[in-house]
mmCIF file of C-alpha atoms and ligand atoms in Angstrom:
data_model
loop_
_atom_site.group_PDB
_atom_site.id
_atom_site.type_symbol
_atom_site.label_atom_id
_atom_site.label_comp_id
_atom_site.label_asym_id
_atom_site.label_seq_id
_atom_site.Cartn_x
_atom_site.Cartn_y
_atom_site.Cartn_z
ATOM 1 C CA MET A 86 4.921 -51.779 60.777
ATOM 2 C CA LYS A 87 1.527 -51.980 59.077
ATOM 3 C CA GLN A 88 0.207 -49.732 61.777
ATOM 4 C CA LYS A 89 2.969 -47.214 61.150
ATOM 5 C CA ILE A 90 2.239 -47.177 57.415
ATOM 6 C CA GLN A 91 -1.448 -46.557 58.042
ATOM 7 C CA GLU A 92 -0.698 -43.621 60.315
ATOM 8 C CA ILE A 93 1.657 -42.043 57.792
ATOM 9 C CA ASN A 94 -0.930 -42.523 55.039
ATOM 10 C CA GLN A 95 -3.546 -40.755 57.119
ATOM 11 C CA GLU A 96 -1.239 -37.862 57.795
ATOM 12 C CA ILE A 97 -0.498 -37.512 54.079
ATOM 13 C CA ASN A 98 -4.200 -37.530 53.204
ATOM 14 C CA SER A 99 -5.057 -34.838 55.686
ATOM 15 C CA PHE A 100 -2.159 -32.545 54.704
ATOM 16 C CA SER A 101 -3.450 -29.148 53.587
ATOM 17 C CA PRO A 102 -0.782 -26.437 53.848
ATOM 18 C CA SER A 103 -1.565 -22.781 54.326
ATOM 19 C CA SER A 104 1.913 -21.488 53.467
ATOM 20 C CA VAL A 105 5.059 -22.438 51.550
ATOM 21 C CA GLU A 106 6.863 -22.847 54.866
ATOM 22 C CA GLU A 107 4.396 -25.552 55.929
ATOM 23 C CA ILE A 108 5.128 -27.497 52.780
ATOM 24 C CA GLU A 109 8.836 -27.437 53.586
ATOM 25 C CA ILE A 110 8.221 -28.617 57.163
ATOM 26 C CA PHE A 111 6.066 -31.450 55.809
ATOM 27 C CA ARG A 112 8.782 -32.412 53.329
ATOM 28 C CA ILE A 113 11.412 -32.653 56.060
ATOM 29 C CA LYS A 114 9.045 -34.601 58.288
ATOM 30 C CA MET A 115 8.407 -37.178 55.556
ATOM 31 C CA LEU A 116 11.519 -37.290 53.405
ATOM 32 C CA GLY A 117 14.268 -35.697 55.520
ATOM 33 C CA LYS A 118 17.170 -37.745 56.903
ATOM 34 C CA LYS A 119 15.156 -38.767 59.927
ATOM 35 C CA GLY A 120 11.831 -38.499 58.088
ATOM 36 C CA LEU A 121 8.969 -40.980 58.493
ATOM 37 C CA ILE A 122 9.214 -42.412 55.007
ATOM 38 C CA THR A 123 13.007 -42.537 55.180
ATOM 39 C CA SER A 124 12.675 -44.589 58.362
ATOM 40 C CA LEU A 125 10.293 -46.975 56.597
ATOM 41 C CA PHE A 126 13.062 -47.713 54.135
ATOM 42 C CA SER A 127 15.464 -48.616 56.973
ATOM 43 C CA ASP A 128 12.773 -50.758 58.647
ATOM 44 C CA PHE A 129 12.437 -52.565 55.328
ATOM 45 C CA ARG A 130 15.710 -54.389 56.032
ATOM 46 C CA ASP A 131 14.034 -56.360 58.847
ATOM 47 C CA VAL A 132 10.992 -57.446 56.826
ATOM 48 C CA LEU A 133 10.700 -61.182 56.130
ATOM 49 C CA ALA A 134 11.948 -62.200 52.717
ATOM 50 C CA GLU A 135 8.521 -63.383 51.466
ATOM 51 C CA GLU A 136 6.889 -60.090 52.475
ATOM 52 C CA LYS A 137 9.576 -57.854 50.998
ATOM 53 C CA LYS A 138 7.918 -57.504 47.588
ATOM 54 C CA GLU A 139 4.575 -56.366 48.937
ATOM 55 C CA PHE A 140 6.109 -53.961 51.461
ATOM 56 C CA GLY A 141 8.495 -52.549 48.941
ATOM 57 C CA GLN A 142 5.610 -51.619 46.655
ATOM 58 C CA VAL A 143 3.615 -50.037 49.489
ATOM 59 C CA ILE A 144 6.534 -47.907 50.661
ATOM 60 C CA ASN A 145 7.385 -46.755 47.154
ATOM 61 C CA THR A 146 3.781 -45.787 46.418
ATOM 62 C CA LEU A 147 3.714 -43.829 49.665
ATOM 63 C CA LYS A 148 6.914 -41.986 48.799
ATOM 64 C CA ASN A 149 5.645 -41.069 45.307
ATOM 65 C CA LYS A 150 2.399 -39.821 46.796
ATOM 66 C CA VAL A 151 4.303 -37.483 49.161
ATOM 67 C CA VAL A 152 6.503 -36.130 46.344
ATOM 68 C CA GLU A 153 3.445 -35.478 44.196
ATOM 69 C CA ILE A 154 1.558 -33.691 46.953
ATOM 70 C CA ILE A 155 4.549 -31.494 47.759
ATOM 71 C CA ASP A 156 5.030 -30.544 44.088
ATOM 72 C CA SER A 157 1.404 -29.762 43.415
ATOM 73 C CA SER A 158 1.021 -27.705 46.619
ATOM 74 C CA LYS A 159 4.090 -25.664 45.669
ATOM 75 C CA LEU A 160 2.661 -25.013 42.204
ATOM 76 C CA ASN A 161 -0.601 -23.974 43.727
ATOM 77 C CA PHE A 162 1.085 -21.305 45.806
ATOM 78 C CA LYS A 163 3.150 -20.018 42.873
ATOM 79 C CA ASP A 164 0.020 -19.712 40.746
ATOM 80 C CA LYS A 165 -1.794 -17.758 43.403
ATOM 81 C CA ASN A 166 1.163 -15.398 43.685
ATOM 82 C CA ILE A 167 1.233 -14.710 39.940
ATOM 83 C CA ARG A 168 -2.474 -14.181 39.795
ATOM 84 C CA SER A 169 -2.506 -11.702 42.623
ATOM 85 C CA ASN A 170 0.434 -9.770 41.084
ATOM 86 C CA SER A 171 -1.140 -9.558 37.663
ATOM 87 C CA ILE A 172 -3.985 -7.425 38.899
ATOM 88 C CA ASP A 173 -1.836 -5.051 40.934
ATOM 89 C CA LEU A 174 -2.557 -1.894 38.935
ATOM 90 C CA SER A 175 -0.351 0.255 41.132
ATOM 91 C CA LEU A 176 2.829 -1.543 39.999
ATOM 92 C CA GLN A 177 5.334 0.563 37.995
ATOM 93 C CA HIS A 178 5.584 -0.537 34.362
ATOM 94 C CA GLU A 179 8.905 -1.618 32.874
ATOM 95 C CA PRO A 180 10.638 1.335 31.142
ATOM 96 C CA PHE A 181 10.101 1.148 27.377
ATOM 97 C CA PHE A 182 13.224 1.890 25.332
ATOM 98 C CA MET A 183 12.551 3.417 21.934
ATOM 99 C CA GLY A 184 15.022 2.659 19.164
ATOM 100 C CA SER A 185 16.051 5.147 16.497
ATOM 101 C CA ARG A 186 16.472 4.978 12.747
ATOM 102 C CA HIS A 187 19.963 4.755 11.288
ATOM 103 C CA PRO A 188 21.045 8.105 9.776
ATOM 104 C CA ILE A 189 21.520 6.456 6.362
ATOM 105 C CA SER A 190 17.906 5.225 6.472
ATOM 106 C CA LEU A 191 16.753 8.672 7.565
ATOM 107 C CA ILE A 192 18.426 10.438 4.673
ATOM 108 C CA LYS A 193 17.300 7.751 2.239
ATOM 109 C CA ASN A 194 13.670 8.118 3.287
ATOM 110 C CA GLU A 195 13.919 11.873 2.963
ATOM 111 C CA LEU A 196 15.313 11.590 -0.570
ATOM 112 C CA TYR A 197 12.561 9.128 -1.502
ATOM 113 C CA SER A 198 9.880 11.598 -0.550
ATOM 114 C CA ILE A 199 11.587 14.540 -2.281
ATOM 115 C CA PHE A 200 12.005 12.678 -5.574
ATOM 116 C CA GLN A 201 8.557 11.138 -5.289
ATOM 117 C CA LYS A 202 7.151 14.682 -5.466
ATOM 118 C CA LEU A 203 8.934 15.060 -8.810
ATOM 119 C CA GLY A 204 7.435 11.845 -10.180
ATOM 120 C CA PHE A 205 10.449 9.533 -9.744
ATOM 121 C CA SER A 206 9.811 5.896 -8.837
ATOM 122 C CA LEU A 207 12.092 3.400 -7.056
ATOM 123 C CA SER A 208 14.132 0.827 -8.934
ATOM 124 C CA GLU A 209 16.474 -1.775 -7.435
ATOM 125 C CA GLY A 210 18.939 -4.318 -8.810
ATOM 126 C CA PRO A 211 21.547 -6.921 -7.801
ATOM 127 C CA GLU A 212 24.725 -6.128 -5.844
ATOM 128 C CA ILE A 213 26.701 -8.808 -7.691
ATOM 129 C CA GLU A 214 26.838 -7.663 -11.285
ATOM 130 C CA ASP A 215 28.553 -8.300 -14.596
ATOM 131 C CA ASP A 216 30.926 -6.100 -16.549
ATOM 132 C CA TRP A 217 28.221 -5.080 -19.033
ATOM 133 C CA HIS A 218 25.840 -3.526 -16.528
ATOM 134 C CA VAL A 219 28.496 -1.769 -14.436
ATOM 135 C CA PHE A 220 30.918 -0.646 -17.160
ATOM 136 C CA SER A 221 30.484 -1.581 -20.811
ATOM 137 C CA ALA A 222 26.867 -0.458 -21.263
ATOM 138 C CA LEU A 223 27.840 2.831 -19.624
ATOM 139 C CA ASN A 224 30.476 3.614 -22.207
ATOM 140 C CA PHE A 225 33.523 2.541 -20.182
ATOM 141 C CA PRO A 226 35.714 1.123 -22.988
ATOM 142 C CA LYS A 227 37.736 -1.990 -22.039
ATOM 143 C CA GLU A 228 41.164 -1.039 -20.607
ATOM 144 C CA HIS A 229 40.011 2.594 -20.224
ATOM 145 C CA PRO A 230 41.628 4.362 -17.233
ATOM 146 C CA ALA A 231 38.174 5.541 -16.089
ATOM 147 C CA ARG A 232 37.648 1.996 -14.799
ATOM 148 C CA ASP A 233 40.513 2.594 -12.365
ATOM 149 C CA MET A 234 38.531 5.431 -10.776
ATOM 150 C CA GLN A 235 36.218 2.735 -9.420
ATOM 151 C CA ASP A 236 38.519 0.274 -7.610
ATOM 152 C CA THR A 237 36.538 -2.842 -8.292
ATOM 153 C CA PHE A 238 36.138 -6.046 -6.264
ATOM 154 C CA PHE A 239 36.076 -8.974 -8.672
ATOM 155 C CA ILE A 240 34.590 -12.302 -7.695
ATOM 156 C CA GLU A 241 36.739 -15.431 -7.947
ATOM 157 C CA LYS A 242 39.238 -13.885 -10.356
ATOM 158 C CA ASN A 243 36.539 -13.781 -13.020
ATOM 159 C CA PRO A 244 36.826 -10.281 -14.549
ATOM 160 C CA ASP A 245 33.222 -10.481 -15.705
ATOM 161 C CA ILE A 246 31.592 -10.950 -12.297
ATOM 162 C CA LEU A 247 32.031 -8.169 -9.771
ATOM 163 C CA LEU A 248 30.484 -6.211 -6.921
ATOM 164 C CA ARG A 249 28.796 -3.142 -8.371
ATOM 165 C CA THR A 250 30.796 0.045 -7.849
ATOM 166 C CA HIS A 251 27.780 2.299 -8.438
ATOM 167 C CA THR A 252 24.028 1.866 -8.808
ATOM 168 C CA SER A 253 24.220 3.115 -12.408
ATOM 169 C CA SER A 254 24.002 -0.621 -13.172
ATOM 170 C CA VAL A 255 20.338 -0.452 -12.120
ATOM 171 C CA GLN A 256 19.810 2.323 -14.663
ATOM 172 C CA VAL A 257 21.159 0.035 -17.381
ATOM 173 C CA ARG A 258 18.741 -2.696 -16.295
ATOM 174 C CA SER A 259 15.908 -0.189 -16.425
ATOM 175 C CA MET A 260 16.869 0.955 -19.954
ATOM 176 C CA GLU A 261 16.878 -2.737 -20.951
ATOM 177 C CA ASN A 262 13.522 -3.625 -19.444
ATOM 178 C CA ASP A 263 11.309 -0.593 -18.916
ATOM 179 C CA LYS A 264 9.170 1.379 -21.315
ATOM 180 C CA LEU A 265 10.072 4.990 -22.053
ATOM 181 C CA PRO A 266 9.881 7.545 -20.556
ATOM 182 C CA ILE A 267 12.027 6.440 -17.588
ATOM 183 C CA ARG A 268 12.112 8.439 -14.378
ATOM 184 C CA ILE A 269 13.740 6.434 -11.590
ATOM 185 C CA ILE A 270 15.905 6.679 -8.512
ATOM 186 C CA CYS A 271 18.120 3.692 -7.685
ATOM 187 C CA PRO A 272 19.139 3.285 -4.046
ATOM 188 C CA GLY A 273 21.581 0.640 -2.859
ATOM 189 C CA ARG A 274 24.898 -0.502 -1.440
ATOM 190 C CA VAL A 275 27.989 -0.191 -3.600
ATOM 191 C CA PHE A 276 31.499 -1.524 -3.139
ATOM 192 C CA ARG A 277 34.968 -0.142 -3.882
ATOM 193 C CA ASN A 278 38.350 -1.463 -2.890
ATOM 194 C CA GLU A 279 39.353 1.583 -0.854
ATOM 195 C CA ALA A 280 41.282 1.898 2.405
ATOM 196 C CA ILE A 281 38.887 2.596 5.280
ATOM 197 C CA SER A 282 39.318 6.047 6.832
ATOM 198 C CA ALA A 283 37.246 8.904 8.274
ATOM 199 C CA ARG A 284 36.351 9.988 4.705
ATOM 200 C CA ALA A 285 36.195 6.697 2.757
ATOM 201 C CA HIS A 286 34.891 3.157 3.144
ATOM 202 C CA CYS A 287 34.856 0.050 0.968
ATOM 203 C CA ILE A 288 31.047 -0.176 1.328
ATOM 204 C CA PHE A 289 28.780 2.820 0.981
ATOM 205 C CA HIS A 290 25.303 3.793 -0.198
ATOM 206 C CA GLN A 291 24.170 5.674 -3.257
ATOM 207 C CA ILE A 292 20.997 6.962 -4.774
ATOM 208 C CA GLU A 293 21.344 7.530 -8.469
ATOM 209 C CA GLY A 294 18.682 9.135 -10.640
ATOM 210 C CA LEU A 295 17.846 8.774 -14.322
ATOM 211 C CA TYR A 296 15.317 10.630 -16.444
ATOM 212 C CA ILE A 297 14.920 9.828 -20.141
ATOM 213 C CA ASP A 298 12.203 11.376 -22.275
ATOM 214 C CA LYS A 299 11.710 13.469 -25.375
ATOM 215 C CA GLY A 300 13.341 16.899 -25.063
ATOM 216 C CA VAL A 301 15.005 16.536 -21.623
ATOM 217 C CA SER A 302 17.547 19.349 -21.245
ATOM 218 C CA PHE A 303 20.334 20.468 -18.931
ATOM 219 C CA ALA A 304 17.955 23.117 -17.568
ATOM 220 C CA ASP A 305 15.670 20.299 -16.334
ATOM 221 C CA LEU A 306 18.603 18.687 -14.561
ATOM 222 C CA LYS A 307 19.643 21.934 -12.927
ATOM 223 C CA GLN A 308 16.126 22.727 -11.751
ATOM 224 C CA THR A 309 15.657 19.206 -10.332
ATOM 225 C CA LEU A 310 18.908 19.466 -8.380
ATOM 226 C CA LEU A 311 18.084 22.935 -7.073
ATOM 227 C CA PHE A 312 14.669 21.724 -5.894
ATOM 228 C CA PHE A 313 16.217 18.679 -4.219
ATOM 229 C CA SER A 314 18.926 20.762 -2.477
ATOM 230 C CA ARG A 315 16.489 23.302 -1.112
ATOM 231 C CA GLU A 316 14.065 20.635 0.108
ATOM 232 C CA LEU A 317 16.863 18.834 1.950
ATOM 233 C CA PHE A 318 19.024 21.676 3.215
ATOM 234 C CA GLY A 319 16.611 24.613 3.409
ATOM 235 C CA SER A 320 15.215 27.243 1.053
ATOM 236 C CA ASP A 321 18.236 29.561 1.416
ATOM 237 C CA THR A 322 20.522 26.940 -0.181
ATOM 238 C CA ASN A 323 22.219 27.721 -3.487
ATOM 239 C CA ILE A 324 23.943 25.328 -5.861
ATOM 240 C CA ARG A 325 26.776 25.597 -8.355
ATOM 241 C CA LEU A 326 27.814 23.187 -11.090
ATOM 242 C CA ARG A 327 31.479 22.623 -11.962
ATOM 243 C CA PRO A 328 32.554 20.841 -15.166
ATOM 244 C CA SER A 329 33.671 17.242 -14.600
ATOM 245 C CA PHE A 330 34.053 13.924 -16.408
ATOM 246 C CA PHE A 331 32.113 10.633 -16.342
ATOM 247 C CA PRO A 332 32.210 8.207 -19.276
ATOM 248 C CA PHE A 333 28.396 7.925 -19.345
ATOM 249 C CA THR A 334 27.441 11.635 -19.258
ATOM 250 C CA GLU A 335 28.244 14.484 -21.607
ATOM 251 C CA PRO A 336 28.462 17.215 -20.491
ATOM 252 C CA SER A 337 29.255 16.134 -16.896
ATOM 253 C CA ALA A 338 29.300 18.213 -13.757
ATOM 254 C CA GLU A 339 29.868 18.121 -10.055
ATOM 255 C CA MET A 340 27.394 19.950 -7.843
ATOM 256 C CA ASP A 341 28.237 21.981 -4.733
ATOM 257 C CA ILE A 342 25.838 23.544 -2.229
ATOM 258 C CA THR A 343 26.444 26.591 -0.063
ATOM 259 C CA CYS A 344 28.153 25.541 3.165
ATOM 260 C CA LYS A 345 25.560 25.127 5.905
ATOM 261 C CA LEU A 346 27.988 25.908 8.703
ATOM 262 C CA CYS A 347 29.222 29.320 7.585
ATOM 263 C CA GLY A 348 26.373 30.233 5.226
ATOM 264 C CA GLY A 349 28.848 30.540 2.345
ATOM 265 C CA LYS A 350 31.287 32.897 4.086
ATOM 266 C CA GLY A 351 34.058 30.284 4.339
ATOM 267 C CA CYS A 352 35.084 28.023 7.256
ATOM 268 C CA SER A 353 37.307 25.018 7.980
ATOM 269 C CA VAL A 354 34.587 22.513 6.949
ATOM 270 C CA CYS A 355 34.250 23.998 3.438
ATOM 271 C CA LYS A 356 37.985 24.697 3.334
ATOM 272 C CA HIS A 357 37.216 28.415 3.182
ATOM 273 C CA THR A 358 35.490 28.159 -0.202
ATOM 274 C CA GLY A 359 31.915 28.584 1.045
ATOM 275 C CA TRP A 360 30.903 25.501 -1.001
ATOM 276 C CA LEU A 361 30.484 21.771 -0.254
ATOM 277 C CA GLU A 362 30.613 19.074 -2.919
ATOM 278 C CA VAL A 363 27.476 16.906 -2.944
ATOM 279 C CA LEU A 364 27.018 14.883 -6.140
ATOM 280 C CA GLY A 365 27.999 14.065 -9.719
ATOM 281 C CA CYS A 366 25.625 14.531 -12.653
ATOM 282 C CA GLY A 367 25.284 15.169 -16.373
ATOM 283 C CA MET A 368 23.324 14.589 -19.578
ATOM 284 C CA VAL A 369 23.221 10.910 -20.530
ATOM 285 C CA ASP A 370 25.847 10.448 -23.265
ATOM 286 C CA PRO A 371 24.061 9.685 -26.594
ATOM 287 C CA LYS A 372 26.462 6.750 -26.934
ATOM 288 C CA VAL A 373 24.969 5.204 -23.764
ATOM 289 C CA LEU A 374 21.452 5.550 -25.191
ATOM 290 C CA GLU A 375 22.626 3.862 -28.377
ATOM 291 C CA LEU A 376 24.312 1.022 -26.446
ATOM 292 C CA ASN A 377 21.003 0.444 -24.681
ATOM 293 C CA ASN A 378 18.892 0.522 -27.861
ATOM 294 C CA ILE A 379 17.268 3.891 -27.247
ATOM 295 C CA ASP A 380 16.946 6.209 -30.251
ATOM 296 C CA ASN A 381 19.162 9.158 -29.308
ATOM 297 C CA LYS A 382 17.689 11.316 -32.074
ATOM 298 C CA ILE A 383 14.323 11.283 -30.336
ATOM 299 C CA TYR A 384 15.238 10.822 -26.684
ATOM 300 C CA SER A 385 17.622 12.554 -24.304
ATOM 301 C CA GLY A 386 18.116 12.287 -20.566
ATOM 302 C CA TYR A 387 19.963 13.304 -17.462
ATOM 303 C CA ALA A 388 21.490 11.318 -14.607
ATOM 304 C CA PHE A 389 22.911 12.076 -11.181
ATOM 305 C CA GLY A 390 24.597 10.064 -8.421
ATOM 306 C CA ILE A 391 24.424 10.910 -4.732
ATOM 307 C CA GLY A 392 26.547 9.371 -1.954
ATOM 308 C CA LEU A 393 24.313 8.952 1.081
ATOM 309 C CA GLU A 394 27.084 8.814 3.687
ATOM 310 C CA ARG A 395 28.431 12.139 2.489
ATOM 311 C CA LEU A 396 24.996 13.719 2.406
ATOM 312 C CA ALA A 397 24.201 12.485 5.927
ATOM 313 C CA MET A 398 27.586 13.842 7.081
ATOM 314 C CA LEU A 399 26.621 17.300 5.837
ATOM 315 C CA LYS A 400 23.078 17.147 7.125
ATOM 316 C CA TYR A 401 23.808 15.690 10.582
ATOM 317 C CA GLN A 402 27.373 17.021 10.931
ATOM 318 C CA VAL A 403 28.944 13.571 11.299
ATOM 319 C CA LYS A 404 32.733 13.908 11.129
ATOM 320 C CA ASP A 405 33.812 10.268 10.712
ATOM 321 C CA LEU A 406 32.272 8.000 8.101
ATOM 322 C CA ARG A 407 33.216 4.850 10.028
ATOM 323 C CA LEU A 408 30.593 5.692 12.664
ATOM 324 C CA TYR A 409 27.861 4.661 10.225
ATOM 325 C CA PHE A 410 29.105 1.091 10.159
ATOM 326 C CA GLU A 411 29.970 0.486 13.823
ATOM 327 C CA ASN A 412 26.396 0.632 15.111
ATOM 328 C CA ASP A 413 27.564 2.073 18.406
ATOM 329 C CA ILE A 414 24.391 2.690 20.377
ATOM 330 C CA ARG A 415 25.775 6.014 21.721
ATOM 331 C CA PHE A 416 26.054 7.293 18.135
ATOM 332 C CA LEU A 417 22.666 5.962 17.040
ATOM 333 C CA ASN A 418 20.916 7.485 20.056
ATOM 334 C CA ASN A 419 21.657 10.939 18.611
ATOM 335 C CA PHE A 420 19.036 10.299 15.928
ATOM 336 C CA LYS A 421 16.102 9.603 18.236
ATOM 337 C CA ASN A 422 14.409 12.890 17.413
ATOM 338 C CA TYR A 423 14.252 12.233 13.675
ATOM 339 C CA LEU A 424 11.526 10.096 12.129
HETATM 340 N N1 LIG B 596 27.962 6.708 -11.122
HETATM 341 C C1 LIG B 596 28.779 7.804 -10.680
HETATM 342 C C2 LIG B 596 29.676 7.324 -9.549
HETATM 343 O O1 LIG B 596 29.293 6.467 -8.807
HETATM 344 C C3 LIG B 596 27.955 8.976 -10.229
HETATM 345 C C4 LIG B 596 27.193 9.619 -11.332
HETATM 346 C C5 LIG B 596 25.925 9.166 -11.678
HETATM 347 C C6 LIG B 596 27.748 10.654 -12.046
HETATM 348 C C7 LIG B 596 25.236 9.744 -12.715
HETATM 349 C C8 LIG B 596 27.040 11.257 -13.060
HETATM 350 C C9 LIG B 596 25.797 10.798 -13.411
HETATM 351 O O2 LIG B 596 30.763 7.798 -9.382
#
């Protein structure tokens, strides 16, 4: 038996495979059912009791040695394979899939750059707000029906803590904290308890603007909005302002632009009026300035609020607002050509 062990040991020491197949043949020869080392284990039964310990150790060491050699030879071959592949310059590269920006981000970035040209800076605030910043400081009296226009989500039945219904709350925070003059745009998510449909959602995005300085007039507001509309929709775009109501602006207006689809002639999209509604705006109500400790005899201002989903619908001709929130890759792929 000693003789047999010596022979096996020699064979193991001289094993140097030249292919993966040879390693497998060697493994079967040593460790297979009828393998040399397997047979040593069956011979072990006949070994004298006092020699069992010594033999046992020798056989086990031999087995471990074989397993180790097989493993390291396999690794060696794998390594060589990888190395030779890594310098194969003729291999085709993996296709590289470019993502696209979300249309709401696209329109937001475009508005940033337009208003930046006019000297507006960015201002952001919290989505969970209190009654003061969303309503009271903006001249919404308690129990006033105007609050119903903004179906509010309250948090934990506490009527003072709520999800902001517009980013005008950021304007209040700016009037509280910033030095005059103020010229800001406030982007962000807003929340209203509305049924989800093709034209409405309970979450949407706004950019609101506020400009307060000495001698700001309605003419400034109108010129700013005309500039913005032409930058975004093209130089042939016209605007019109219709009287409206918001508790925090006086006078208030809603702005329409000429319909992009029919050029103002009238079509089904503009309901044959030639005009599309885009935003709400107005002169900051002197009462709001007073509530926010700004001297309304010296300062005046204007404000406007733009819904980004609606704007992106007009710009990219999206017919269903829900598409913005589903993140369906087939929808998003349509925006690959925009930066
Ligand atoms: N905050 C208004 C809204 O969300 C929009 C608006 C802003 C209107 C500023 C006028 C002036 O409905």
